[in-house]
Amino acid sequence: MAAEGGEVRTERAGPEGRVLVIVFDHPPANALGVGMRRALMQALAEAAEPGLDGVVLAAAGRNFSAATAVDAAGEGDPAADL
């Protein structure tokens, strides 16, 4: 799943796809801007689905997450507090 300002994708792994893999893929440093945090929140909501045995956080590229991007979020936006 992609979001403005960042990208997070989900994949299924393991027997019967019962493991959710959440991958940060926002080169060059996988910086957690508001858009990426929103996408992460969506992915974590998917992780609450019944029938999952586990969740793995992973990252594309050299860094898991090397920075937090400073960008504007609307007041009351839960992604701003993540």
Short mmCIF file of C-alpha atoms in Angstrom, two decimals:
data_model
loop_
_atom_site.label_atom_id
_atom_site.label_comp_id
_atom_site.label_asym_id
_atom_site.label_seq_id
_atom_site.Cartn_x
_atom_site.Cartn_y
_atom_site.Cartn_z
CA MET A 1 0.00 0.00 0.00
CA ALA A 2 1.34 3.37 -0.88
CA ALA A 3 0.64 6.71 0.69
CA GLU A 4 1.62 10.26 -0.17
CA GLY A 5 5.06 11.01 1.22
CA GLY A 6 5.97 7.43 1.94
CA GLU A 7 5.45 3.85 1.07
CA VAL A 8 4.66 0.79 3.08
CA ARG A 9 3.74 -2.48 1.45
CA THR A 10 2.39 -5.66 2.93
CA GLU A 11 3.06 -9.23 1.92
CA ARG A 12 1.86 -12.56 3.24
CA ALA A 13 4.31 -15.30 4.17
CA GLY A 14 4.38 -18.63 5.91
CA PRO A 15 2.00 -21.53 5.63
CA GLU A 16 -1.33 -20.39 4.26
CA GLY A 17 -0.19 -16.75 4.33
CA ARG A 18 -0.73 -16.47 8.07
CA VAL A 19 2.23 -14.13 8.64
CA LEU A 20 1.89 -10.48 7.62
CA VAL A 21 5.14 -8.83 6.50
CA ILE A 22 5.07 -5.02 6.65
CA VAL A 23 7.86 -3.57 4.49
CA PHE A 24 9.11 0.02 4.66
CA ASP A 25 10.09 1.01 1.12
CA HIS A 26 10.79 4.74 0.98
CA PRO A 27 14.34 5.32 -0.32
CA PRO A 28 16.87 6.44 0.50
CA ALA A 29 16.50 6.15 4.29
CA ASN A 30 12.92 4.93 4.89
CA ALA A 31 12.27 8.18 6.75
CA LEU A 32 8.99 8.09 8.66
CA GLY A 33 7.09 11.09 7.34
CA VAL A 34 3.40 11.58 7.96
CA GLY A 35 2.40 9.80 4.74
CA MET A 36 4.49 6.78 5.60
CA ARG A 37 3.12 6.74 9.16
CA ARG A 38 -0.44 6.78 7.79
CA ALA A 39 0.39 3.83 5.55
CA LEU A 40 1.97 2.04 8.52
CA MET A 41 -1.19 2.58 10.57
CA GLN A 42 -3.24 1.04 7.73
CA ALA A 43 -0.89 -1.94 7.61
CA LEU A 44 -1.12 -2.38 11.38
CA ALA A 45 -4.92 -2.39 11.08
CA GLU A 46 -4.54 -5.26 8.60
CA ALA A 47 -2.40 -7.01 11.23
CA ALA A 48 -5.45 -7.11 13.51
CA GLU A 49 -7.26 -9.48 11.14
CA PRO A 50 -8.23 -12.82 12.66
CA GLY A 51 -6.23 -15.82 11.54
CA LEU A 52 -2.79 -14.22 11.51
CA ASP A 53 -0.05 -15.98 13.45
CA GLY A 54 2.46 -13.15 13.39
CA VAL A 55 3.69 -9.85 12.02
CA VAL A 56 7.19 -9.06 10.73
CA LEU A 57 8.48 -5.52 10.23
CA ALA A 58 11.06 -5.33 7.44
CA ALA A 59 12.63 -2.70 5.24
CA ALA A 60 13.87 -2.41 1.68
CA GLY A 61 17.27 -0.84 1.15
CA ARG A 62 20.21 -0.37 3.48
CA ASN A 63 18.38 1.19 6.42
CA PHE A 64 15.45 -0.05 8.42
CA SER A 65 14.51 3.55 9.17
CA ALA A 66 17.24 6.11 9.55
CA ALA A 67 15.21 9.24 10.18
CA THR A 68 11.93 10.86 10.93
CA ALA A 69 10.80 13.26 8.24
CA VAL A 70 9.57 16.55 9.61
CA ASP A 71 6.43 17.40 7.72
CA ALA A 72 3.08 18.93 8.51
CA ALA A 73 0.19 16.86 9.77
CA GLY A 74 -3.27 18.09 10.44
CA GLU A 75 -4.23 18.70 14.04
CA GLY A 76 -5.81 15.59 15.48
CA ASP A 77 -4.18 13.36 12.84
CA PRO A 78 -3.17 10.15 14.69
CA ALA A 79 -0.30 9.66 12.23
CA ALA A 80 1.33 12.81 13.56
CA ASP A 81 1.65 11.22 16.99
CA LEU A 82 2.97 7.84 15.83
#
